[in-house]
Coordinates of C-alpha atoms and ligand atoms in Angstrom, one line a residue:
M543 CA 139.1 96.8 87.2
K544 CA 137.0 99.9 86.4
P545 CA 133.6 100.0 88.0
G546 CA 130.8 101.6 86.1
P547 CA 129.8 105.3 86.9
R548 CA 126.8 104.2 89.0
A549 CA 128.6 101.7 91.0
Y550 CA 131.6 104.1 91.4
G551 CA 129.1 106.8 92.8
L552 CA 127.7 104.6 95.5
F553 CA 131.2 103.3 96.3
T554 CA 132.5 106.8 96.6
S555 CA 129.7 108.1 98.8
C556 CA 129.9 105.0 100.9
I557 CA 133.6 105.5 101.6
M558 CA 133.0 109.3 102.2
T559 CA 130.1 108.2 104.7
L560 CA 132.6 105.8 106.4
F561 CA 135.2 108.6 106.6
L562 CA 132.8 111.0 107.9
F563 CA 131.3 108.8 110.4
S564 CA 134.2 106.8 111.8
S565 CA 135.7 109.6 113.7
N566 CA 134.2 107.9 116.8
S567 CA 136.5 105.2 118.2
F568 CA 135.0 104.4 121.4
A569 CA 132.4 101.9 120.2
A570 CA 134.3 100.5 117.3
D571 CA 135.8 97.4 119.2
I572 CA 132.6 96.2 120.8
D573 CA 130.5 93.5 119.5
C574 CA 127.1 95.1 119.3
L575 CA 125.5 91.8 118.1
K576 CA 126.3 90.2 121.5
C577 CA 123.3 92.0 122.8
H578 CA 121.3 93.0 119.6
R579 CA 121.6 89.8 117.5
K580 CA 117.9 89.7 116.8
L581 CA 118.3 92.9 114.6
T582 CA 120.1 91.1 111.8
T583 CA 118.3 87.6 111.7
G584 CA 116.0 88.6 108.9
S585 CA 116.5 87.0 105.5
V586 CA 117.4 90.2 103.8
V587 CA 120.2 92.0 105.7
H588 CA 121.2 95.6 104.8
A589 CA 124.6 95.8 103.1
A590 CA 125.3 98.7 105.3
V591 CA 125.2 96.5 108.5
S592 CA 128.3 94.7 107.3
M593 CA 130.0 98.1 107.3
G594 CA 129.7 98.2 111.1
C595 CA 126.7 99.4 113.4
T596 CA 128.7 102.6 114.1
T597 CA 128.7 103.6 110.4
C598 CA 125.2 104.9 111.3
H599 CA 125.1 104.9 115.2
T600 CA 128.1 107.1 115.5
A601 CA 127.0 108.7 118.9
I602 CA 126.4 105.5 121.0
D603 CA 128.9 104.8 123.8
A604 CA 128.1 101.0 124.0
K605 CA 130.4 100.6 127.1
T606 CA 127.6 101.9 129.2
V607 CA 124.2 100.3 129.3
P608 CA 121.7 102.2 129.1
H609 CA 124.1 103.8 126.3
K610 CA 125.2 107.2 126.7
K611 CA 124.6 109.4 123.6
S612 CA 126.9 112.0 122.5
G613 CA 124.7 113.5 119.7
A614 CA 121.3 115.2 119.5
A615 CA 119.8 112.8 116.8
A616 CA 117.5 109.9 118.2
R617 CA 119.2 106.4 118.8
G618 CA 122.7 107.7 118.5
L619 CA 122.4 108.3 115.0
S620 CA 124.9 110.5 113.0
A621 CA 122.2 112.5 111.0
E622 CA 118.5 112.6 111.0
Q623 CA 116.6 110.6 108.1
P624 CA 116.5 111.1 105.2
D625 CA 120.0 112.6 105.3
L626 CA 121.4 109.5 106.9
C627 CA 120.3 107.4 104.0
Y628 CA 121.4 109.9 101.3
G629 CA 124.9 109.4 102.6
C630 CA 125.0 106.2 100.5
H631 CA 121.7 106.4 98.3
A632 CA 121.8 109.0 95.6
K633 CA 119.4 111.7 96.6
A634 CA 118.4 112.5 93.0
A635 CA 116.2 109.4 92.9
F636 CA 114.1 110.7 95.6
E637 CA 113.7 114.2 94.2
K638 CA 111.5 114.3 91.1
K639 CA 108.5 116.6 90.3
G640 CA 106.2 114.6 92.5
V641 CA 107.5 113.2 95.9
H642 CA 105.6 110.7 98.0
A643 CA 104.7 112.4 101.3
A644 CA 105.6 109.2 103.0
L645 CA 109.3 110.1 102.7
A646 CA 108.9 113.0 104.9
M647 CA 107.6 110.4 107.6
G648 CA 111.0 108.8 107.4
C649 CA 112.5 106.0 105.2
T650 CA 112.0 103.6 108.1
S651 CA 108.2 104.1 108.0
C652 CA 108.6 101.6 105.2
H653 CA 112.1 99.9 105.5
N654 CA 113.8 98.3 108.3
P655 CA 117.3 99.7 108.4
H656 CA 118.9 96.4 109.5
S657 CA 117.2 93.4 108.2
S658 CA 113.8 92.1 107.2
N659 CA 112.3 88.9 105.9
T660 CA 110.7 90.9 103.1
A661 CA 112.7 91.9 99.8
K662 CA 114.1 95.4 99.6
L663 CA 114.1 95.5 103.5
L664 CA 110.4 96.4 103.5
L665 CA 108.4 96.2 106.8
S666 CA 105.9 94.3 104.7
E667 CA 104.8 93.8 101.2
A668 CA 102.5 95.9 99.0
P669 CA 99.5 96.2 99.2
G670 CA 99.6 95.5 103.1
L671 CA 102.4 98.1 103.2
C672 CA 100.4 100.8 101.6
F673 CA 97.3 100.2 103.6
T674 CA 99.2 101.0 106.9
C675 CA 98.6 104.6 105.7
H676 CA 96.0 104.5 103.0
D677 CA 92.4 103.7 103.6
K678 CA 91.8 100.1 102.2
A679 CA 88.1 101.0 101.9
L680 CA 88.9 103.0 98.9
F681 CA 90.4 100.0 97.2
S682 CA 87.6 97.7 98.1
K683 CA 84.4 99.0 96.6
K684 CA 81.7 96.8 94.6
T685 CA 83.9 96.8 91.4
I686 CA 87.5 96.4 91.8
H687 CA 90.0 96.9 89.1
A688 CA 91.7 93.6 88.5
P689 CA 95.3 94.7 89.1
V690 CA 94.2 96.4 92.3
A691 CA 92.5 93.3 93.5
G692 CA 95.9 91.5 92.7
G693 CA 97.6 93.8 95.1
M694 CA 99.8 95.2 92.1
C695 CA 100.2 98.9 93.4
L696 CA 103.7 98.8 92.3
T697 CA 102.8 97.8 88.7
C698 CA 101.3 101.3 88.3
H699 CA 103.0 103.4 91.1
V700 CA 106.6 104.0 92.1
P701 CA 107.2 104.3 95.9
H702 CA 109.6 107.3 96.3
A703 CA 109.3 109.9 93.5
S704 CA 108.0 110.4 89.9
D705 CA 107.8 113.1 87.3
E706 CA 104.3 111.9 86.4
V707 CA 101.1 112.7 88.4
A708 CA 100.2 110.6 91.3
L709 CA 103.6 108.9 91.5
L710 CA 102.9 106.9 88.3
A711 CA 105.2 104.7 86.7
N712 CA 104.5 106.0 83.3
S713 CA 102.3 108.8 81.8
P714 CA 98.7 108.2 82.6
Y715 CA 97.5 107.5 79.1
E716 CA 100.3 105.2 78.2
L717 CA 99.9 103.3 81.5
C718 CA 96.4 102.2 80.7
L719 CA 97.4 101.2 77.2
T720 CA 100.1 99.0 78.6
C721 CA 97.4 96.4 79.5
H722 CA 94.4 97.8 77.3
G723 CA 96.1 98.5 73.9
G724 CA 93.1 97.5 72.0
I725 CA 90.8 100.1 73.4
A726 CA 92.5 103.0 71.4
D727 CA 92.1 101.2 68.0
K728 CA 88.3 101.0 68.0
P729 CA 85.5 103.5 68.7
H730 CA 85.0 103.6 72.5
A731 CA 82.4 105.0 74.9
V732 CA 80.2 106.2 72.2
S733 CA 78.7 102.9 70.7
G734 CA 75.2 103.5 70.4
F735 CA 75.6 107.2 70.2
S736 CA 76.0 109.0 66.7
A737 CA 79.7 110.1 67.0
A738 CA 82.3 107.7 65.4
S739 CA 84.6 107.9 68.2
H740 CA 85.4 109.8 71.4
P741 CA 88.7 111.2 72.2
L742 CA 90.6 109.1 74.8
G743 CA 93.7 110.7 75.6
P744 CA 96.6 113.0 74.2
K745 CA 97.4 111.0 71.0
K746 CA 94.1 111.4 69.5
M747 CA 93.8 115.0 70.3
S748 CA 97.0 115.8 68.7
K749 CA 95.4 116.0 65.4
R750 CA 92.6 118.2 66.3
K751 CA 94.8 120.5 68.4
S752 CA 97.4 121.0 65.6
K753 CA 94.5 122.3 63.4
R754 CA 93.1 124.5 65.8
D755 CA 95.8 125.8 68.1
L756 CA 98.9 126.0 66.0
S757 CA 99.5 129.7 67.4
S758 CA 99.2 129.0 70.9
G759 CA 101.9 126.4 71.0
T760 CA 99.7 124.0 73.1
T761 CA 101.0 120.6 73.7
N762 CA 99.0 117.6 72.2
T763 CA 97.0 117.1 75.3
I764 CA 93.6 118.5 76.4
M765 CA 92.4 119.3 79.9
D766 CA 89.7 117.3 81.7
P767 CA 86.6 119.5 81.8
A768 CA 85.4 118.0 85.1
R769 CA 88.8 118.0 87.0
S770 CA 90.6 121.4 86.8
G771 CA 94.3 121.3 86.1
R772 CA 94.2 117.6 85.2
E773 CA 94.9 116.2 81.7
F774 CA 92.0 114.3 79.9
Y775 CA 92.7 110.6 79.6
C776 CA 91.0 107.1 80.4
G777 CA 91.1 108.1 84.0
S778 CA 88.8 110.9 83.3
C779 CA 85.8 108.5 82.9
H780 CA 87.1 105.6 84.9
E781 CA 88.5 105.4 88.4
P782 CA 91.8 103.4 88.5
H783 CA 91.1 101.5 91.7
S784 CA 87.5 100.6 92.6
T785 CA 84.1 102.0 92.5
D786 CA 80.5 101.2 93.4
S787 CA 79.6 101.8 89.6
P788 CA 79.9 99.4 86.8
R789 CA 82.9 99.6 84.4
L790 CA 84.7 101.5 87.1
F791 CA 82.9 104.8 86.1
R792 CA 83.7 108.0 87.9
F793 CA 81.1 110.4 89.2
N794 CA 79.2 107.4 90.7
A795 CA 77.7 107.0 87.3
K796 CA 75.5 104.0 87.3
S797 CA 75.2 103.7 83.4
T798 CA 76.9 105.0 80.3
M799 CA 74.1 107.4 79.8
S800 CA 74.6 109.1 83.3
L801 CA 78.4 109.4 82.6
C802 CA 78.3 111.9 79.7
G803 CA 76.3 114.6 81.5
N804 CA 79.2 115.2 83.8
C805 CA 81.3 116.8 81.1
H806 CA 78.6 117.6 78.3
K807 CA 75.4 119.5 78.5
M808 CA 73.1 117.0 76.6
Ligands
HEC1265 C1 122.1 102.2 107.7 C2 122.3 102.7 108.9 C3 122.2 101.8 110.3 C4 123.1 100.8 110.5 C5 124.3 100.2 109.8 C6 122.6 100.2 111.8 N1 121.5 101.0 112.2 FE1 120.6 100.7 114.0 N2 119.1 102.1 113.5 C7 119.2 102.8 112.2 C8 118.0 103.6 112.2 C9 117.6 104.6 111.1 C10 117.3 103.4 113.4 C11 116.0 104.0 113.8 C12 114.8 103.3 113.3 C13 113.5 104.0 113.6 O1 113.4 104.9 114.3 O2 112.6 103.6 113.0 C14 118.0 102.2 114.2 C15 117.6 101.7 115.4 C16 118.5 101.0 116.1 C17 118.0 100.4 117.4 C18 116.8 100.7 118.2 C19 115.7 99.6 118.1 C20 115.1 99.6 116.7 O3 115.1 98.3 116.2 O4 114.7 100.4 116.0 C21 119.0 99.5 117.8 C22 119.0 98.8 119.1 C23 120.0 99.5 116.7 N3 119.6 100.4 115.6 C24 121.2 98.8 116.7 C25 122.1 98.7 115.8 C26 122.9 97.5 115.7 C27 123.4 96.8 116.7 C28 123.6 97.7 114.5 C29 124.7 96.8 113.8 C30 124.3 95.4 113.7 C31 122.9 98.7 113.8 N4 121.9 99.4 114.5 C32 123.2 99.1 112.4 C33 120.1 102.6 111.3 C34 121.2 101.9 111.3
HEC1266 C1 126.0 94.6 126.9 C2 124.8 94.6 125.9 C3 124.8 95.6 124.7 C4 125.8 95.9 123.9 C5 127.2 95.1 123.8 C6 125.4 96.8 123.0 N1 124.2 97.1 123.4 FE1 123.0 98.6 122.5 N2 121.6 98.4 124.0 C7 121.6 97.5 124.9 C8 120.4 97.5 125.8 C9 120.0 96.9 127.1 C10 119.6 98.6 125.3 C11 118.3 99.2 125.7 C12 118.5 100.3 126.8 C13 119.1 101.5 126.0 O1 118.1 102.2 125.5 O2 120.2 102.0 126.1 C14 120.4 99.1 124.0 C15 119.9 100.0 123.3 C16 120.6 100.4 121.9 C17 120.1 101.5 121.0 C18 118.7 102.2 121.2 C19 119.0 103.5 122.0 C20 117.8 104.4 122.0 O3 117.9 105.5 122.0 O4 116.6 103.6 121.8 C21 120.9 101.5 120.1 C22 120.8 102.4 118.8 C23 122.0 100.7 120.4 N3 121.7 100.0 121.6 C24 123.1 100.4 119.6 C25 124.2 99.7 119.9 C26 125.5 99.6 119.3 C27 125.8 100.4 117.9 C28 126.3 98.7 120.0 C29 127.8 98.3 119.6 C30 128.5 99.5 119.3 C31 125.6 98.3 121.0 N4 124.3 98.8 121.1 C32 126.1 97.4 122.0 C33 122.6 96.6 125.2 C34 123.9 96.5 124.4
HEC1267 C1 126.9 103.4 104.8 C2 126.2 103.3 103.6 C3 124.7 103.0 103.7 C4 123.7 104.0 104.4 C5 124.1 105.0 105.4 C6 122.5 103.4 104.1 N1 122.5 102.3 103.1 FE1 121.0 101.3 102.4 N2 122.4 100.1 101.0 C7 123.7 100.3 101.2 C8 124.4 99.5 100.3 C9 126.0 99.3 100.1 C10 123.2 98.6 99.8 C11 123.4 97.6 98.7 C12 123.6 98.2 97.3 C13 122.3 98.8 96.8 O1 121.4 98.0 96.8 O2 122.4 99.9 96.4 C14 122.1 99.1 100.3 C15 120.8 98.7 100.0 C16 119.7 99.2 100.6 C17 118.4 98.7 100.2 C18 118.1 97.7 99.2 C19 118.0 96.5 99.9 C20 117.8 95.2 98.9 O3 117.8 94.0 99.5 O4 117.8 95.3 97.8 C21 117.5 99.5 100.9 C22 116.0 99.5 101.0 C23 118.2 100.5 101.7 N3 119.5 100.2 101.4 C24 117.6 101.4 102.6 C25 118.4 102.3 103.4 C26 117.8 103.3 104.3 C27 116.2 103.4 104.6 C28 118.7 103.9 104.8 C29 118.7 104.9 105.8 C30 118.2 104.5 107.1 C31 120.2 103.4 104.3 N4 119.7 102.5 103.3 C32 121.2 104.0 104.6 C33 124.5 101.4 101.9 C34 123.9 102.2 102.9
HEC1268 C1 106.2 104.3 101.1 C2 107.1 103.4 101.5 C3 108.4 103.8 101.3 C4 109.1 104.8 101.7 C5 108.8 105.9 102.8 C6 110.5 104.7 101.3 N1 110.6 103.5 100.5 FE1 112.2 102.8 99.5 N2 111.2 101.3 98.7 C7 109.9 101.1 98.8 C8 109.4 100.1 98.2 C9 108.0 99.5 98.0 C10 110.6 99.6 97.4 C11 110.6 98.5 96.4 C12 110.3 98.9 95.1 C13 110.2 97.8 94.0 O1 110.4 96.6 94.4 O2 109.6 98.0 92.9 C14 111.7 100.4 97.9 C15 113.1 100.3 97.4 C16 114.0 101.0 97.9 C17 115.5 100.7 97.6 C18 116.0 99.5 96.7 C19 116.3 100.2 95.3 C20 115.2 100.7 94.5 O3 115.0 102.0 94.3 O4 114.3 99.9 94.2 C21 116.2 101.6 98.2 C22 117.7 101.7 98.1 C23 115.2 102.3 99.0 N3 114.0 101.9 98.7 C24 115.7 103.4 99.9 C25 114.8 104.2 100.5 C26 115.2 105.5 101.2 C27 116.7 106.0 101.3 C28 114.1 106.1 101.6 C29 113.9 107.4 102.4 C30 114.5 108.6 101.6 C31 112.9 105.2 101.4 N4 113.3 104.2 100.5 C32 111.6 105.4 101.6 C33 109.0 101.9 99.7 C34 109.4 102.9 100.3
HEC1269 C1 104.0 105.9 106.1 C2 102.6 106.2 105.4 C3 102.5 105.8 104.0 C4 102.9 104.5 103.4 C5 103.2 103.3 103.9 C6 102.4 104.7 102.0 N1 102.0 106.0 101.8 FE1 101.3 106.7 100.0 N2 101.0 108.7 100.7 C7 101.2 108.8 102.3 C8 100.7 110.2 102.5 C9 100.7 110.9 103.8 C10 100.4 110.8 101.2 C11 99.7 112.2 100.9 C12 98.4 112.4 101.4 C13 97.4 111.4 100.5 O1 97.3 111.5 99.3 O2 96.8 110.5 101.2 C14 100.5 109.6 100.2 C15 100.2 109.7 98.8 C16 100.3 108.8 98.0 C17 100.0 109.0 96.5 C18 99.4 110.2 95.9 C19 100.6 111.0 95.4 C20 100.3 112.4 94.7 O3 101.3 113.0 94.5 O4 99.2 112.5 94.3 C21 100.2 107.7 96.0 C22 100.0 107.3 94.5 C23 100.4 106.7 97.1 N3 100.7 107.6 98.2 C24 100.9 105.6 97.0 C25 101.4 104.6 98.0 C26 101.6 103.3 97.6 C27 101.6 102.6 96.3 C28 102.1 102.8 98.8 C29 102.7 101.4 99.1 C30 103.8 100.9 98.3 C31 102.2 103.8 99.8 N4 101.5 104.9 99.1 C32 102.4 103.7 101.1 C33 101.6 108.0 103.1 C34 102.1 106.7 102.9
HEC1270 C1 96.1 100.2 87.1 C2 96.9 101.0 87.7 C3 96.9 101.3 89.2 C4 97.0 100.4 90.2 C5 97.1 98.9 90.3 C6 96.9 101.2 91.5 N1 96.9 102.6 91.1 FE1 96.8 104.1 92.5 N2 96.5 105.3 90.9 C7 96.4 105.0 89.6 C8 96.2 106.2 88.7 C9 96.1 106.3 87.2 C10 96.0 107.2 89.8 C11 95.7 108.8 89.3 C12 94.1 108.9 89.2 C13 93.8 110.3 88.6 O1 93.6 111.1 89.4 O2 93.6 110.4 87.4 C14 96.1 106.8 90.9 C15 96.0 107.5 92.2 C16 96.4 106.9 93.6 C17 96.5 107.7 94.7 C18 96.1 109.3 94.9 C19 94.8 109.5 95.3 C20 93.6 108.9 94.4 O3 93.0 107.9 94.7 O4 93.6 109.5 93.3 C21 96.8 106.8 95.8 C22 97.0 107.1 97.1 C23 97.0 105.6 95.2 N3 96.8 105.7 93.7 C24 97.4 104.5 95.9 C25 97.4 103.3 95.4 C26 97.5 102.0 96.1 C27 97.7 101.9 97.6 C28 97.5 101.0 95.2 C29 97.2 99.4 95.5 C30 96.5 98.9 96.5 C31 97.2 101.5 93.9 N4 97.2 102.8 94.1 C32 97.1 100.5 92.7 C33 96.7 103.8 89.1 C34 96.8 102.6 89.9
HEC1271 C1 98.5 95.8 84.8 C2 97.5 95.7 83.7 C3 96.6 96.9 83.8 C4 96.6 98.3 83.7 C5 98.1 99.0 83.8 C6 95.4 98.7 83.6 N1 94.3 97.8 83.7 FE1 92.3 98.0 83.5 N2 92.1 96.0 83.6 C7 93.1 95.1 83.6 C8 92.5 93.7 83.8 C9 93.3 92.5 83.8 C10 91.1 93.9 83.7 C11 90.1 92.9 83.8 C12 89.9 92.1 82.5 C13 89.3 93.1 81.4 O1 88.2 93.5 81.7 O2 89.8 93.3 80.4 C14 90.9 95.3 83.6 C15 89.6 96.0 83.4 C16 89.4 97.3 83.3 C17 88.1 97.8 83.1 C18 86.7 97.2 83.0 C19 86.2 97.0 84.5 C20 84.9 96.4 84.6 O3 84.4 96.0 85.6 O4 84.1 96.3 83.5 C21 88.4 99.4 83.1 C22 87.3 100.4 82.9 C23 89.6 99.4 83.1 N3 90.3 98.2 83.4 C24 90.2 100.8 83.1 C25 91.6 100.9 83.3 C26 92.2 102.3 83.3 C27 91.5 103.6 83.1 C28 93.6 102.2 83.4 C29 94.8 103.2 83.6 C30 94.6 103.9 84.7 C31 93.9 100.7 83.5 N4 92.7 100.0 83.2 C32 95.2 100.0 83.5 C33 94.4 95.3 83.8 C34 95.1 96.5 83.7
HEC1272 C1 84.6 109.5 77.6 C2 84.4 108.6 78.7 C3 85.6 107.4 78.4 C4 86.8 107.4 78.3 C5 87.8 108.8 78.1 C6 87.4 106.2 78.3 N1 86.4 105.1 78.6 FE1 86.5 103.3 78.8 N2 84.5 103.0 78.9 C7 83.6 104.2 78.8 C8 82.2 103.8 78.7 C9 81.0 104.6 78.8 C10 82.3 102.2 78.7 C11 81.2 101.2 78.6 C12 80.9 100.9 77.2 C13 80.0 99.8 77.1 O1 79.6 99.2 78.2 O2 79.4 99.6 75.9 C14 83.8 101.9 78.8 C15 84.3 100.7 79.0 C16 85.6 100.3 79.2 C17 86.1 98.9 79.5 C18 85.3 97.7 79.6 C19 84.6 97.3 78.4 C20 85.6 97.1 77.1 O3 85.4 97.8 76.2 O4 86.5 96.3 77.2 C21 87.4 99.0 79.6 C22 88.5 98.1 79.7 C23 87.8 100.6 79.2 N3 86.7 101.2 79.2 C24 89.1 101.1 79.3 C25 89.4 102.4 78.9 C26 90.7 102.8 78.6 C27 91.9 101.9 78.8 C28 90.5 104.0 78.3 C29 91.6 105.0 77.7 C30 92.4 104.4 76.6 C31 89.2 104.4 78.3 N4 88.5 103.4 78.7 C32 88.8 105.7 78.2 C33 84.0 105.5 78.8 C34 85.2 106.0 78.6
HEC1273 C1 85.4 113.2 81.8 C2 84.7 114.2 80.8 C3 83.9 113.5 79.6 C4 83.0 112.6 79.7 C5 82.4 111.9 80.9 C6 82.4 112.3 78.3 N1 83.0 113.2 77.5 FE1 82.6 113.6 75.6 N2 84.3 114.7 75.3 C7 85.1 115.1 76.3 C8 86.2 116.0 75.9 C9 87.3 116.7 76.8 C10 85.9 115.9 74.5 C11 86.9 116.8 73.3 C12 86.4 118.2 73.5 C13 87.4 118.9 72.5 O1 87.4 118.4 71.3 O2 88.1 119.8 72.9 C14 84.9 115.2 74.2 C15 84.2 115.1 72.8 C16 83.1 114.5 72.6 C17 82.3 114.5 71.4 C18 82.8 115.0 70.2 C19 83.6 114.0 69.4 C20 84.4 114.4 68.1 O3 84.7 113.6 67.4 O4 84.6 115.7 68.1 C21 81.1 113.7 71.5 C22 80.0 113.4 70.6 C23 81.0 113.2 72.9 N3 82.4 113.6 73.6 C24 80.2 112.5 73.5 C25 80.2 111.9 74.8 C26 79.4 110.8 75.2 C27 78.1 110.2 74.4 C28 79.7 110.7 76.4 C29 79.1 109.6 77.5 C30 79.4 108.3 77.0 C31 80.8 111.4 76.7 N4 81.2 112.2 75.7 C32 81.4 111.5 78.1 C33 85.0 114.9 77.7 C34 84.0 113.9 78.3

């Protein structure tokens, strides 16, 4: 039987981890669960636990209580997080352009290393998990975007790392269009004004840019005039989470009219 490359990678790194970590023998024959049974009673148990407690806790002498520790790492662990976890979980998945600052606070700020009653060994489910660090008030203003009200943080965001801004699961414009596909097909934002249509994101701009900017080799994006360094897209006019304004308008704009002046001298 030949395992696929991904499975093989995990398998190999687990074996290596076991090899590296199993040099301690003093704790191997002790039944840790005799005293620590509660740690593994969650409905989801970490597969690493079946490889033995001392796979991770190499530096615990369980014959003594309180345990003597032969290493510098807390809890008799073999290595500090996140390196301990990268022993079996490919590091590359956690090292994209944008990395969640939460990772630096430890993988166990979101995961239980042993077992949990929540899928993926999470300490709790989103959005509650997210609100342990992010101020809930910012997501609870007068007008709440439907997917935010539904707690669907992970429909738009990935938890670890992403090549897109703000840990997004997709490029910002495409992300909005996955649920609002119709918006790009008809004039938007300028009904009642003289212009036939308003640019909404990179796709519409590509035509204009290619006419004007052939020499400069620009991409098919334009920049947001109100937020330096950010690309212009739906989120330049609308907040993604919640606002005190109608239509999720940015700039605290209370009407369509008061929105325009934040980018145009009118
Ligand atoms: C995948 C690695 C890993 C395995 C396998 C593992 N642990 Fe842990 N354990 C940890 C980490 C990481 C912490 C520190 C958690 C923290 O600081 O939030 C920890 C903490 C602990 C603690 C301190 C109390 C607590 O709940 O945080 C005890 C006790 C413990 N482990 C016992 C065990 C026992 C017994 C086993 C086997 C059933 C085991 N561990 C298997 C990684 C592991
Ligand atoms: C006879 C009961 C008993 C057994 C067996 C036992 N432990 Fe413990 N363990 C305890 C007690 C009591 C504590 C809390 C006191 C302490 O911190 O040492 C503890 C604490 C720990 C801690 C937390 C240490 C810290 O720094 O906070 C870890 C990790 C741990 N045990 C791992 C293990 C592992 C791994 C095994 C099996 C190899 C094991 N224990 C076997 C009773 C036991
Ligand atoms: C000794 C190897 C090993 C170590 C060390 C290890 N894991 Fe795992 N982990 C596994 C295996 C095997 C699986 C099951 C296969 C998979 O989902 O990739 C797994 C699965 C998981 C899952 C998914 C659980 C699920 O139900 O889908 C999470 C979350 C996880 N590990 C977190 C961690 C964290 C956090 C650490 C560091 C504290 C860590 N792991 C360290 C081997 C390990
Ligand atoms: C901010 C909270 C948070 C932190 C910190 C975090 N994770 Fe996760 N992790 C999650 C969430 C949420 C999921 C579930 C994703 C889903 O179901 O879409 C997850 C899923 C996983 C999985 C299952 C496979 C996958 O990618 O879906 C593994 C393995 C994992 N995390 C390992 C880690 C490791 C290792 C670290 C530390 C380097 C870590 N996590 C830090 C929130 C976190
Ligand atoms: C353990 C604390 C912690 C948890 C839990 C946590 N975060 Fe974060 N998150 C942070 C910190 C710290 C930052 C960086 C400062 C900031 O932007 O608030 C951050 C930043 C972010 C960013 C902005 C990233 C960027 O590059 O602009 C997003 C998006 C995010 N978190 C989403 C989530 C989601 C979704 C969840 C729940 C699945 C979550 N966070 C859970 C601590 C956490
Ligand atoms: C409909 C998609 C969507 C949902 C659902 C969503 N977000 Fe976001 N989030 C975004 C977008 C888009 C940005 C980037 C906005 C920008 O600056 O252009 C963002 C930015 C962020 C940031 C960076 C700071 C900020 O406010 O700009 C954090 C933190 C964050 N989101 C956390 C969360 C949490 C927690 C949840 C769940 C309660 C959540 N998000 C739900 C789309 C979403
Ligand atoms: C997971 C699906 C989903 C995604 C992704 C999504 N939306 Fe929505 N959005 C909805 C739903 C559902 C509604 C409520 C029904 C409606 O008005 O169409 C809504 C409503 C809105 C409204 C009207 C709010 C009001 O009170 O009138 C705006 C504006 C909006 N979304 C902007 C965005 C922007 C900007 C993005 C990208 C950052 C985005 N949406 C991504 C599902 C989504
Ligand atoms: C230049 C600013 C601007 C941009 C960019 C923009 N919008 Fe809007 N949007 C508006 C204005 C103004 C309204 C209110 C129109 C009205 O009430 O007649 C609106 C209304 C909406 C509504 C609610 C009413 C409706 O038409 O369904 C949704 C949903 C929405 N926008 C989504 C999006 C999405 C998705 C994008 C990106 C593809 C986007 N918007 C880009 C300004 C903008
Ligand atoms: C977040 C910033 C922003 C807001 C708010 C905004 N615009 Fe624009 N607007 C732009 C950008 C960027 C362009 C494209 C400029 C370019 O071609 O380089 C544009 C272009 C235009 C054009 C020219 C369209 C064309 O076909 O060439 C008109 C007219 C216009 N906007 C009207 C409005 C009106 C009316 C509002 C209020 C409903 C508004 N804008 C709100 C950023 C904004």
